[in-house]
PDB file of C-alpha atoms in Angstrom:
ATOM      1  CA  MET A   1      72.613 -54.882 291.081  1.00 60.00           C
ATOM      2  CA  ASN A   2      70.197 -58.147 289.982  1.00 88.00           C
ATOM      3  CA  THR A   3      69.567 -56.143 286.775  1.00 92.00           C
ATOM      4  CA  GLU A   4      72.840 -55.459 285.947  1.00 92.00           C
ATOM      5  CA  LEU A   5      73.709 -59.155 286.491  1.00 94.00           C
ATOM      6  CA  PHE A   6      71.185 -60.093 284.632  1.00 95.00           C
ATOM      7  CA  SER A   7      71.450 -57.849 281.707  1.00 95.00           C
ATOM      8  CA  ARG A   8      75.334 -59.113 281.356  1.00 96.00           C
ATOM      9  CA  PHE A   9      73.812 -62.813 281.588  1.00 96.00           C
ATOM     10  CA  LEU A  10      72.092 -61.871 278.482  1.00 96.00           C
ATOM     11  CA  ILE A  11      74.418 -60.080 276.653  1.00 96.00           C
ATOM     12  CA  ALA A  12      76.970 -63.197 277.022  1.00 96.00           C
ATOM     13  CA  LEU A  13      73.791 -65.566 275.966  1.00 96.00           C
ATOM     14  CA  VAL A  14      73.308 -63.407 273.173  1.00 97.00           C
ATOM     15  CA  ALA A  15      76.643 -63.498 271.984  1.00 96.00           C
ATOM     16  CA  ALA A  16      77.346 -66.989 272.533  1.00 95.00           C
ATOM     17  CA  VAL A  17      73.705 -67.792 270.365  1.00 96.00           C
ATOM     18  CA  VAL A  18      74.928 -65.524 267.577  1.00 96.00           C
ATOM     19  CA  ILE A  19      78.081 -66.881 267.335  1.00 94.00           C
ATOM     20  CA  TRP A  20      76.714 -70.732 267.650  1.00 93.00           C
ATOM     21  CA  LEU A  21      74.217 -69.471 264.319  1.00 95.00           C
ATOM     22  CA  VAL A  22      77.487 -67.885 262.759  1.00 93.00           C
ATOM     23  CA  TRP A  23      79.467 -71.126 263.010  1.00 91.00           C
ATOM     24  CA  PHE A  24      75.910 -73.240 262.039  1.00 92.00           C
ATOM     25  CA  VAL A  25      74.917 -71.354 258.855  1.00 93.00           C
ATOM     26  CA  LEU A  26      78.771 -70.662 257.825  1.00 90.00           C
ATOM     27  CA  GLY A  27      78.308 -75.178 257.715  1.00 90.00           C
ATOM     28  CA  LEU A  28      75.175 -74.859 255.729  1.00 90.00           C
ATOM     29  CA  TRP A  29      76.466 -71.714 253.509  1.00 88.00           C
ATOM     30  CA  THR A  30      79.552 -74.191 252.900  1.00 88.00           C
ATOM     31  CA  LEU A  31      77.228 -77.388 252.061  1.00 87.00           C
ATOM     32  CA  ARG A  32      75.414 -75.302 249.356  1.00 84.00           C
ATOM     33  CA  ARG A  33      78.636 -74.746 247.536  1.00 81.00           C
ATOM     34  CA  ALA A  34      79.584 -78.240 247.654  1.00 79.00           C
ATOM     35  CA  LYS A  35      76.834 -78.985 245.191  1.00 66.00           C
ATOM     36  CA  ALA A  36      78.838 -77.895 242.535  1.00 62.00           C
ATOM     37  CA  GLY A  37      81.204 -81.013 241.844  1.00 71.00           C
ATOM     38  CA  LEU A  38      83.073 -83.679 243.302  1.00 77.00           C
ATOM     39  CA  PRO A  39      86.632 -83.700 242.878  1.00 76.00           C
ATOM     40  CA  GLU A  40      88.034 -86.141 240.552  1.00 78.00           C
ATOM     41  CA  GLY A  41      88.746 -89.789 241.781  1.00 82.00           C
ATOM     42  CA  TYR A  42      85.365 -90.017 243.347  1.00 85.00           C
ATOM     43  CA  VAL A  43      83.309 -93.362 242.607  1.00 86.00           C
ATOM     44  CA  PRO A  44      79.616 -93.326 242.736  1.00 85.00           C
ATOM     45  CA  GLY A  45      78.015 -95.147 245.215  1.00 86.00           C
ATOM     46  CA  ARG A  46      80.307 -95.167 248.301  1.00 87.00           C
ATOM     47  CA  ALA A  47      80.463 -93.296 251.318  1.00 90.00           C
ATOM     48  CA  ALA A  48      83.667 -90.516 250.762  1.00 92.00           C
ATOM     49  CA  ILE A  49      85.665 -87.916 253.010  1.00 94.00           C
ATOM     50  CA  ILE A  50      86.959 -85.088 251.163  1.00 94.00           C
ATOM     51  CA  TYR A  51      89.739 -83.778 253.186  1.00 93.00           C
ATOM     52  CA  PHE A  52      91.088 -80.453 252.528  1.00 94.00           C
ATOM     53  CA  SER A  53      94.710 -79.899 253.634  1.00 93.00           C
ATOM     54  CA  THR A  54      97.976 -78.001 252.708  1.00 89.00           C
ATOM     55  CA  PRO A  55     101.186 -79.237 253.531  1.00 85.00           C
ATOM     56  CA  THR A  56     101.857 -76.533 256.241  1.00 82.00           C
ATOM     57  CA  CYS A  57      99.309 -77.874 258.124  1.00 85.00           C
ATOM     58  CA  SER A  58     100.214 -79.363 261.337  1.00 84.00           C
ATOM     59  CA  SER A  59      96.804 -80.455 262.369  1.00 86.00           C
ATOM     60  CA  CYS A  60      96.181 -82.166 259.707  1.00 89.00           C
ATOM     61  CA  ARG A  61      99.451 -84.384 259.380  1.00 88.00           C
ATOM     62  CA  THR A  62      99.222 -85.276 263.141  1.00 87.00           C
ATOM     63  CA  VAL A  63      95.606 -84.945 264.422  1.00 89.00           C
ATOM     64  CA  GLN A  64      93.129 -85.041 261.087  1.00 93.00           C
ATOM     65  CA  ARG A  65      94.642 -87.602 258.977  1.00 92.00           C
ATOM     66  CA  PRO A  66      95.144 -90.348 262.136  1.00 91.00           C
ATOM     67  CA  ALA A  67      91.475 -89.933 262.703  1.00 93.00           C
ATOM     68  CA  ILE A  68      90.869 -90.349 259.301  1.00 94.00           C
ATOM     69  CA  GLU A  69      92.951 -93.322 258.830  1.00 93.00           C
ATOM     70  CA  ALA A  70      91.327 -95.202 262.022  1.00 92.00           C
ATOM     71  CA  LEU A  71      88.150 -94.590 260.717  1.00 92.00           C
ATOM     72  CA  ARG A  72      89.655 -96.468 257.368  1.00 90.00           C
ATOM     73  CA  GLU A  73      90.396 -98.852 259.176  1.00 91.00           C
ATOM     74  CA  CYS A  74      86.862 -99.708 260.622  1.00 89.00           C
ATOM     75  CA  LEU A  75      85.415 -98.979 257.433  1.00 88.00           C
ATOM     76  CA  GLY A  76      87.382-100.885 254.951  1.00 84.00           C
ATOM     77  CA  GLY A  77      86.459-100.694 251.131  1.00 84.00           C
ATOM     78  CA  ALA A  78      82.684 -99.154 252.401  1.00 86.00           C
ATOM     79  CA  LEU A  79      84.563 -95.700 252.540  1.00 90.00           C
ATOM     80  CA  GLN A  80      87.150 -93.766 250.414  1.00 92.00           C
ATOM     81  CA  VAL A  81      88.680 -90.710 251.031  1.00 93.00           C
ATOM     82  CA  LEU A  82      90.087 -88.208 248.982  1.00 92.00           C
ATOM     83  CA  GLU A  83      92.437 -85.684 250.078  1.00 92.00           C
ATOM     84  CA  VAL A  84      93.225 -82.257 248.421  1.00 92.00           C
ATOM     85  CA  ASP A  85      95.680 -79.874 248.643  1.00 92.00           C
ATOM     86  CA  ALA A  86      94.078 -77.007 248.996  1.00 91.00           C
ATOM     87  CA  SER A  87      96.944 -74.725 248.813  1.00 88.00           C
ATOM     88  CA  ALA A  88      97.758 -76.673 245.466  1.00 89.00           C
ATOM     89  CA  ARG A  89      94.534 -76.570 244.220  1.00 90.00           C
ATOM     90  CA  PRO A  90      93.197 -73.430 245.173  1.00 89.00           C
ATOM     91  CA  ASP A  91      90.221 -72.973 242.789  1.00 88.00           C
ATOM     92  CA  LEU A  92      88.853 -76.564 244.148  1.00 89.00           C
ATOM     93  CA  ALA A  93      88.960 -75.042 248.065  1.00 90.00           C
ATOM     94  CA  SER A  94      86.852 -72.156 246.702  1.00 88.00           C
ATOM     95  CA  THR A  95      84.571 -73.751 244.998  1.00 88.00           C
ATOM     96  CA  TRP A  96      83.599 -75.763 247.974  1.00 90.00           C
ATOM     97  CA  GLY A  97      83.910 -72.850 250.483  1.00 88.00           C
ATOM     98  CA  VAL A  98      87.046 -73.960 251.805  1.00 90.00           C
ATOM     99  CA  LEU A  99      87.708 -71.458 254.864  1.00 88.00           C
ATOM    100  CA  SER A 100      90.492 -73.132 256.548  1.00 90.00           C
ATOM    101  CA  VAL A 101      92.383 -76.127 256.917  1.00 90.00           C
ATOM    102  CA  PRO A 102      91.589 -79.046 257.906  1.00 93.00           C
ATOM    103  CA  THR A 103      88.294 -78.958 256.700  1.00 94.00           C
ATOM    104  CA  THR A 104      86.409 -82.106 255.764  1.00 95.00           C
ATOM    105  CA  PHE A 105      83.308 -82.734 253.801  1.00 95.00           C
ATOM    106  CA  ILE A 106      81.088 -86.353 254.322  1.00 94.00           C
ATOM    107  CA  ILE A 107      79.482 -87.419 251.168  1.00 92.00           C
ATOM    108  CA  ASP A 108      77.011 -90.222 251.243  1.00 89.00           C
ATOM    109  CA  GLY A 109      76.827 -93.144 248.722  1.00 85.00           C
ATOM    110  CA  ARG A 110      75.020 -90.476 246.144  1.00 86.00           C
ATOM    111  CA  GLY A 111      77.503 -87.977 245.822  1.00 87.00           C
ATOM    112  CA  ARG A 112      76.108 -85.531 247.911  1.00 88.00           C
ATOM    113  CA  ALA A 113      77.708 -83.448 250.860  1.00 90.00           C
ATOM    114  CA  CYS A 114      75.618 -84.131 254.284  1.00 91.00           C
ATOM    115  CA  HIS A 115      78.368 -82.691 256.642  1.00 93.00           C
ATOM    116  CA  VAL A 116      81.485 -80.394 256.796  1.00 93.00           C
ATOM    117  CA  ASN A 117      83.453 -79.985 259.627  1.00 93.00           C
ATOM    118  CA  HIS A 118      85.660 -77.090 259.886  1.00 91.00           C
ATOM    119  CA  GLY A 119      88.298 -77.463 261.856  1.00 91.00           C
ATOM    120  CA  VAL A 120      89.771 -80.988 263.083  1.00 91.00           C
ATOM    121  CA  ALA A 121      87.012 -83.558 263.888  1.00 92.00           C
ATOM    122  CA  HIS A 122      88.193 -86.745 265.667  1.00 90.00           C
ATOM    123  CA  SER A 123      87.299 -90.452 264.202  1.00 91.00           C
ATOM    124  CA  GLU A 124      84.168 -90.484 266.542  1.00 91.00           C
ATOM    125  CA  LYS A 125      82.814 -87.332 264.987  1.00 92.00           C
ATOM    126  CA  LEU A 126      83.373 -88.693 261.629  1.00 94.00           C
ATOM    127  CA  PHE A 127      81.848 -92.314 262.103  1.00 93.00           C
ATOM    128  CA  ALA A 128      78.565 -90.591 263.803  1.00 94.00           C
ATOM    129  CA  GLN A 129      78.215 -88.273 260.435  1.00 94.00           C
ATOM    130  CA  ILE A 130      79.117 -91.396 257.959  1.00 92.00           C
ATOM    131  CA  LYS A 131      76.568 -93.517 259.881  1.00 90.00           C
ATOM    132  CA  GLU A 132      73.807 -90.680 259.550  1.00 86.00           C
ATOM    133  CA  SER A 133      74.680 -90.149 255.814  1.00 82.00           C
ATOM    134  CA  LEU A 134      74.339 -94.191 254.999  1.00 77.00           C
ATOM    135  CA  PRO A 135      70.954 -95.422 254.017  1.00 70.00           C
TER     136      PRO A 135
ATOM    137  CA  MET B   1     109.088 -77.701 263.139  1.00 54.00           C
ATOM    138  CA  ASP B   2     110.364 -79.622 266.249  1.00 59.00           C
ATOM    139  CA  GLU B   3     109.940 -82.837 267.202  1.00 76.00           C
ATOM    140  CA  LEU B   4     106.743 -84.677 267.140  1.00 82.00           C
ATOM    141  CA  GLU B   5     105.608 -84.917 270.950  1.00 86.00           C
ATOM    142  CA  SER B   6     103.218 -86.850 272.909  1.00 90.00           C
ATOM    143  CA  ILE B   7     100.594 -84.482 273.460  1.00 90.00           C
ATOM    144  CA  ASP B   8      97.883 -85.045 275.883  1.00 93.00           C
ATOM    145  CA  HIS B   9      94.476 -83.152 273.502  1.00 91.00           C
ATOM    146  CA  THR B  10      92.475 -83.638 276.972  1.00 94.00           C
ATOM    147  CA  ALA B  11      94.406 -81.360 279.283  1.00 95.00           C
ATOM    148  CA  ILE B  12      94.181 -79.215 276.142  1.00 94.00           C
ATOM    149  CA  PHE B  13      90.660 -79.422 275.914  1.00 95.00           C
ATOM    150  CA  VAL B  14      89.872 -79.337 280.173  1.00 96.00           C
ATOM    151  CA  SER B  15      91.949 -75.972 279.805  1.00 96.00           C
ATOM    152  CA  GLN B  16      90.289 -74.144 277.076  1.00 96.00           C
ATOM    153  CA  VAL B  17      86.926 -74.993 278.332  1.00 97.00           C
ATOM    154  CA  SER B  18      88.308 -73.747 281.909  1.00 97.00           C
ATOM    155  CA  VAL B  19      89.043 -70.455 279.671  1.00 97.00           C
ATOM    156  CA  VAL B  20      85.685 -70.049 278.194  1.00 97.00           C
ATOM    157  CA  VAL B  21      83.980 -70.800 281.973  1.00 97.00           C
ATOM    158  CA  LEU B  22      86.225 -68.097 283.763  1.00 98.00           C
ATOM    159  CA  ASN B  23      86.083 -65.758 281.066  1.00 98.00           C
ATOM    160  CA  LEU B  24      82.218 -65.601 281.137  1.00 97.00           C
ATOM    161  CA  LEU B  25      81.935 -65.799 284.465  1.00 97.00           C
ATOM    162  CA  ALA B  26      84.418 -62.683 285.138  1.00 97.00           C
ATOM    163  CA  PHE B  27      81.689 -60.874 282.303  1.00 97.00           C
ATOM    164  CA  VAL B  28      78.761 -61.765 284.170  1.00 97.00           C
ATOM    165  CA  LEU B  29      79.348 -61.232 287.574  1.00 96.00           C
ATOM    166  CA  ASP B  30      81.735 -58.070 286.864  1.00 96.00           C
ATOM    167  CA  GLN B  31      85.044 -59.484 288.194  1.00 96.00           C
ATOM    168  CA  PRO B  32      87.504 -57.936 286.443  1.00 96.00           C
ATOM    169  CA  TRP B  33      90.183 -60.074 288.752  1.00 97.00           C
ATOM    170  CA  LEU B  34      88.824 -63.266 287.380  1.00 97.00           C
ATOM    171  CA  ALA B  35      90.020 -62.132 283.835  1.00 97.00           C
ATOM    172  CA  VAL B  36      93.333 -61.629 285.281  1.00 97.00           C
ATOM    173  CA  LEU B  37      93.496 -64.885 286.958  1.00 97.00           C
ATOM    174  CA  VAL B  38      92.965 -66.368 283.314  1.00 98.00           C
ATOM    175  CA  THR B  39      95.630 -64.114 281.967  1.00 97.00           C
ATOM    176  CA  ILE B  40      98.179 -65.398 284.596  1.00 97.00           C
ATOM    177  CA  PHE B  41      97.445 -69.061 284.051  1.00 97.00           C
ATOM    178  CA  MET B  42      97.460 -68.913 280.139  1.00 96.00           C
ATOM    179  CA  LEU B  43     100.805 -66.499 280.320  1.00 95.00           C
ATOM    180  CA  LEU B  44     102.097 -68.992 282.668  1.00 95.00           C
ATOM    181  CA  GLY B  45     101.323 -72.045 280.169  1.00 95.00           C
ATOM    182  CA  ALA B  46     102.586 -70.001 277.486  1.00 92.00           C
ATOM    183  CA  LEU B  47     106.143 -69.559 279.318  1.00 92.00           C
ATOM    184  CA  LEU B  48     106.027 -73.283 281.063  1.00 92.00           C
ATOM    185  CA  ASP B  49     104.738 -75.007 277.279  1.00 90.00           C
ATOM    186  CA  THR B  50     102.234 -76.373 279.220  1.00 93.00           C
ATOM    187  CA  PRO B  51      98.235 -76.066 278.952  1.00 95.00           C
ATOM    188  CA  GLY B  52      97.570 -73.351 281.625  1.00 95.00           C
ATOM    189  CA  PHE B  53      94.793 -74.978 283.181  1.00 96.00           C
ATOM    190  CA  GLY B  54      95.780 -78.479 282.541  1.00 95.00           C
ATOM    191  CA  TRP B  55      96.477 -78.861 286.147  1.00 95.00           C
ATOM    192  CA  VAL B  56      92.622 -78.829 286.904  1.00 96.00           C
ATOM    193  CA  TYR B  57      92.894 -81.836 284.612  1.00 96.00           C
ATOM    194  CA  ARG B  58      96.414 -83.613 286.069  1.00 95.00           C
ATOM    195  CA  LEU B  59      95.439 -83.016 289.743  1.00 96.00           C
ATOM    196  CA  ALA B  60      91.006 -83.442 289.690  1.00 96.00           C
ATOM    197  CA  LEU B  61      89.284 -84.292 286.427  1.00 96.00           C
ATOM    198  CA  ARG B  62      91.922 -87.197 285.484  1.00 95.00           C
ATOM    199  CA  PRO B  63      92.655 -88.796 289.280  1.00 95.00           C
ATOM    200  CA  LEU B  64      88.623 -88.395 289.781  1.00 95.00           C
ATOM    201  CA  GLY B  65      88.224 -90.420 286.570  1.00 94.00           C
ATOM    202  CA  LEU B  66      86.432 -87.575 285.052  1.00 94.00           C
ATOM    203  CA  ALA B  67      88.447 -87.059 282.260  1.00 94.00           C
ATOM    204  CA  ARG B  68      90.701 -89.590 279.954  1.00 93.00           C
ATOM    205  CA  PRO B  69      93.984 -89.094 278.258  1.00 93.00           C
ATOM    206  CA  HIS B  70      93.548 -88.510 274.704  1.00 89.00           C
ATOM    207  CA  VAL B  71      97.359 -88.743 273.440  1.00 90.00           C
ATOM    208  CA  LEU B  72      98.676 -87.995 270.208  1.00 86.00           C
ATOM    209  CA  ALA B  73     101.740 -87.743 268.571  1.00 84.00           C
ATOM    210  CA  ASP B  74     101.831 -83.874 267.650  1.00 84.00           C
ATOM    211  CA  TYR B  75     103.800 -80.877 267.455  1.00 83.00           C
ATOM    212  CA  PRO B  76     103.651 -78.158 270.357  1.00 85.00           C
ATOM    213  CA  GLU B  77     104.389 -75.488 268.184  1.00 83.00           C
ATOM    214  CA  PRO B  78     100.479 -74.334 266.925  1.00 83.00           C
ATOM    215  CA  HIS B  79      99.418 -75.114 270.440  1.00 86.00           C
ATOM    216  CA  ARG B  80     102.433 -72.835 271.758  1.00 87.00           C
ATOM    217  CA  PHE B  81     101.158 -70.182 269.824  1.00 85.00           C
ATOM    218  CA  SER B  82      97.536 -70.293 270.067  1.00 87.00           C
ATOM    219  CA  GLN B  83      98.036 -69.886 273.964  1.00 92.00           C
ATOM    220  CA  GLY B  84     100.297 -67.470 273.570  1.00 92.00           C
ATOM    221  CA  PHE B  85      98.317 -65.139 271.332  1.00 92.00           C
ATOM    222  CA  GLY B  86      95.374 -65.854 273.727  1.00 94.00           C
ATOM    223  CA  ALA B  87      96.980 -64.925 276.233  1.00 96.00           C
ATOM    224  CA  THR B  88      98.237 -61.533 274.439  1.00 96.00           C
ATOM    225  CA  VAL B  89      94.859 -60.455 274.122  1.00 97.00           C
ATOM    226  CA  MET B  90      94.057 -61.358 277.514  1.00 97.00           C
ATOM    227  CA  VAL B  91      96.793 -59.181 278.888  1.00 97.00           C
ATOM    228  CA  ALA B  92      95.331 -56.444 276.136  1.00 97.00           C
ATOM    229  CA  GLY B  93      91.774 -56.885 277.731  1.00 97.00           C
ATOM    230  CA  SER B  94      92.625 -56.892 281.389  1.00 97.00           C
ATOM    231  CA  LEU B  95      94.752 -53.922 280.951  1.00 97.00           C
ATOM    232  CA  GLY B  96      91.701 -52.269 279.571  1.00 97.00           C
ATOM    233  CA  LEU B  97      89.357 -53.605 282.233  1.00 96.00           C
ATOM    234  CA  PHE B  98      91.800 -51.706 284.626  1.00 94.00           C
ATOM    235  CA  LEU B  99      92.211 -48.593 282.976  1.00 96.00           C
ATOM    236  CA  GLN B 100      88.119 -47.873 282.610  1.00 93.00           C
ATOM    237  CA  ALA B 101      88.481 -48.842 279.044  1.00 95.00           C
ATOM    238  CA  SER B 102      85.344 -51.515 280.179  1.00 94.00           C
ATOM    239  CA  LEU B 103      83.608 -52.199 276.490  1.00 96.00           C
ATOM    240  CA  PHE B 104      87.266 -52.516 275.101  1.00 97.00           C
ATOM    241  CA  GLY B 105      88.667 -54.660 277.864  1.00 97.00           C
ATOM    242  CA  TRP B 106      85.285 -57.357 277.820  1.00 97.00           C
ATOM    243  CA  THR B 107      85.209 -57.321 274.127  1.00 97.00           C
ATOM    244  CA  LEU B 108      88.857 -58.564 274.027  1.00 97.00           C
ATOM    245  CA  VAL B 109      87.959 -61.359 277.019  1.00 97.00           C
ATOM    246  CA  GLY B 110      84.906 -62.501 275.274  1.00 97.00           C
ATOM    247  CA  LEU B 111      87.163 -62.762 271.775  1.00 96.00           C
ATOM    248  CA  VAL B 112      89.717 -64.943 273.730  1.00 96.00           C
ATOM    249  CA  ALA B 113      86.578 -66.991 275.193  1.00 97.00           C
ATOM    250  CA  ALA B 114      85.170 -67.397 271.941  1.00 95.00           C
ATOM    251  CA  LEU B 115      87.950 -68.478 270.197  1.00 94.00           C
ATOM    252  CA  ALA B 116      88.965 -70.937 272.739  1.00 95.00           C
ATOM    253  CA  ALA B 117      85.286 -72.306 272.366  1.00 95.00           C
ATOM    254  CA  LEU B 118      85.441 -72.549 268.515  1.00 92.00           C
ATOM    255  CA  ASN B 119      88.786 -74.522 269.035  1.00 90.00           C
ATOM    256  CA  ALA B 120      87.388 -76.735 271.890  1.00 92.00           C
ATOM    257  CA  PHE B 121      84.195 -77.567 270.363  1.00 90.00           C
ATOM    258  CA  GLY B 122      84.393 -76.853 266.803  1.00 88.00           C
ATOM    259  CA  GLY B 123      87.824 -77.880 266.114  1.00 87.00           C
ATOM    260  CA  PHE B 124      88.652 -74.297 264.771  1.00 87.00           C
ATOM    261  CA  CYS B 125      92.128 -73.389 264.688  1.00 81.00           C
ATOM    262  CA  LEU B 126      92.861 -69.502 264.351  1.00 82.00           C
ATOM    263  CA  GLY B 127      96.227 -70.236 263.504  1.00 79.00           C
ATOM    264  CA  CYS B 128      95.493 -72.584 260.917  1.00 78.00           C
ATOM    265  CA  PHE B 129      93.050 -70.263 259.296  1.00 83.00           C
ATOM    266  CA  VAL B 130      95.425 -67.269 259.573  1.00 82.00           C
ATOM    267  CA  TYR B 131      98.169 -69.736 257.781  1.00 78.00           C
ATOM    268  CA  TYR B 132      95.746 -70.650 255.541  1.00 81.00           C
ATOM    269  CA  TRP B 133      94.913 -67.479 253.785  1.00 84.00           C
ATOM    270  CA  LEU B 134      98.777 -66.169 253.994  1.00 82.00           C
ATOM    271  CA  GLY B 135      99.459 -69.063 252.215  1.00 78.00           C
ATOM    272  CA  ARG B 136      96.563 -68.325 249.379  1.00 80.00           C
ATOM    273  CA  LEU B 137      97.617 -64.919 249.475  1.00 82.00           C
ATOM    274  CA  GLY B 138     100.860 -66.214 248.256  1.00 77.00           C
ATOM    275  CA  LEU B 139     102.970 -64.634 250.989  1.00 72.00           C
ATOM    276  CA  PRO B 140     106.555 -65.737 250.825  1.00 67.00           C
ATOM    277  CA  GLY B 141     107.266 -68.410 253.735  1.00 60.00           C
ATOM    278  CA  PHE B 142     103.897 -69.566 253.992  1.00 56.00           C
ATOM    279  CA  THR B 143     103.524 -71.650 250.836  1.00 53.00           C
ATOM    280  CA  ARG B 144     105.073 -75.116 250.229  1.00 48.00           C
ATOM    281  CA  ARG B 145     105.507 -76.249 246.304  1.00 44.00           C
ATOM    282  CA  PRO B 146     104.572 -79.817 246.633  1.00 42.00           C
ATOM    283  CA  PRO B 147     107.988 -82.666 245.396  1.00 45.00           C
ATOM    284  CA  ALA B 148     109.161 -81.991 241.774  1.00 46.00           C
ATOM    285  CA  GLY B 149     107.092 -84.217 239.343  1.00 46.00           C
ATOM    286  CA  THR B 150     103.913 -84.553 241.672  1.00 43.00           C
ATOM    287  CA  PHE B 151     100.664 -83.478 239.430  1.00 43.00           C
ATOM    288  CA  PRO B 152      99.330 -80.123 241.276  1.00 42.00           C
ATOM    289  CA  GLY B 153      96.260 -81.925 243.938  1.00 43.00           C
ATOM    290  CA  ARG B 154      97.874 -85.346 243.636  1.00 42.00           C
ATOM    291  CA  ARG B 155     100.085 -86.547 246.971  1.00 43.00           C
ATOM    292  CA  PRO B 156     103.449 -87.048 246.247  1.00 41.00           C
ATOM    293  CA  GLY B 157     103.789 -90.771 244.962  1.00 42.00           C
ATOM    294  CA  GLY B 158     100.588 -91.576 244.898  1.00 39.00           C
ATOM    295  CA  ALA B 159      96.948 -91.215 243.358  1.00 37.00           C
ATOM    296  CA  LEU B 160      94.493 -88.118 244.364  1.00 36.00           C
ATOM    297  CA  ALA B 161      91.782 -90.838 245.924  1.00 39.00           C
ATOM    298  CA  ASP B 162      92.304 -93.378 248.234  1.00 38.00           C
ATOM    299  CA  GLU B 163      91.864 -96.591 246.533  1.00 34.00           C
ATOM    300  CA  HIS B 164      91.038 -99.641 248.670  1.00 33.00           C
TER     301      HIS B 164
END
């Protein structure tokens, strides 16, 4: 019985690690694709959030956008926010490796994508990511 | 969609974590009845339009000061959908477990735990993912055109970039 318990625990652990690895590798792959080119409107020299959403995405409107707005109020002119309608710009969404919405990219002052969030990211998480991206 | 409502996202998070923990325990300890318990609470939650394990937060965590409310004006439909979908998969998984189709049953139980974990810790929303790709495939009813006169990719009445 102990052997079976241990085996099941091991299976659950391996499955959890595999899922985490897939999620992590997906993030790395997405960041690699994001080097392809920044959307128009990006101003070099300032940190940016590039935020992909669609008109039908409710969590984009109700959770993600308020979180980004809270961050913008906190950081003011030090942060630029570029919102892209992924349904209107599928080419841009594909280039950036967007798989779902909302997806947010943190861009540092040199124009490099250094973090990606495939899903809702609350303001605290975005703030920590932006802080990491600053020199 | 219906009107915006005040929704406590901490209750949703606690419910999702409870689903993950209980489903994992059910599998590791080989106790299908635990999976059935999760199924019942998720079904009740879907019917009563409340997080299935939200009572853990309301009756224990919040009074003890172990969790703070995070109330947002939000639409209830996506949360209702994800709990209903999860409950449906759990029903199928539980049936599989009791009909001796263990691999099938535990796979579905694990799938629900994985999706709940991705939502709770990664913010990933399966419904959003499905909706997005149905829209990308051009299925009717899953896209919305921007208002007339709006340049594609730009927000209506404004520039693409927010300038401050």
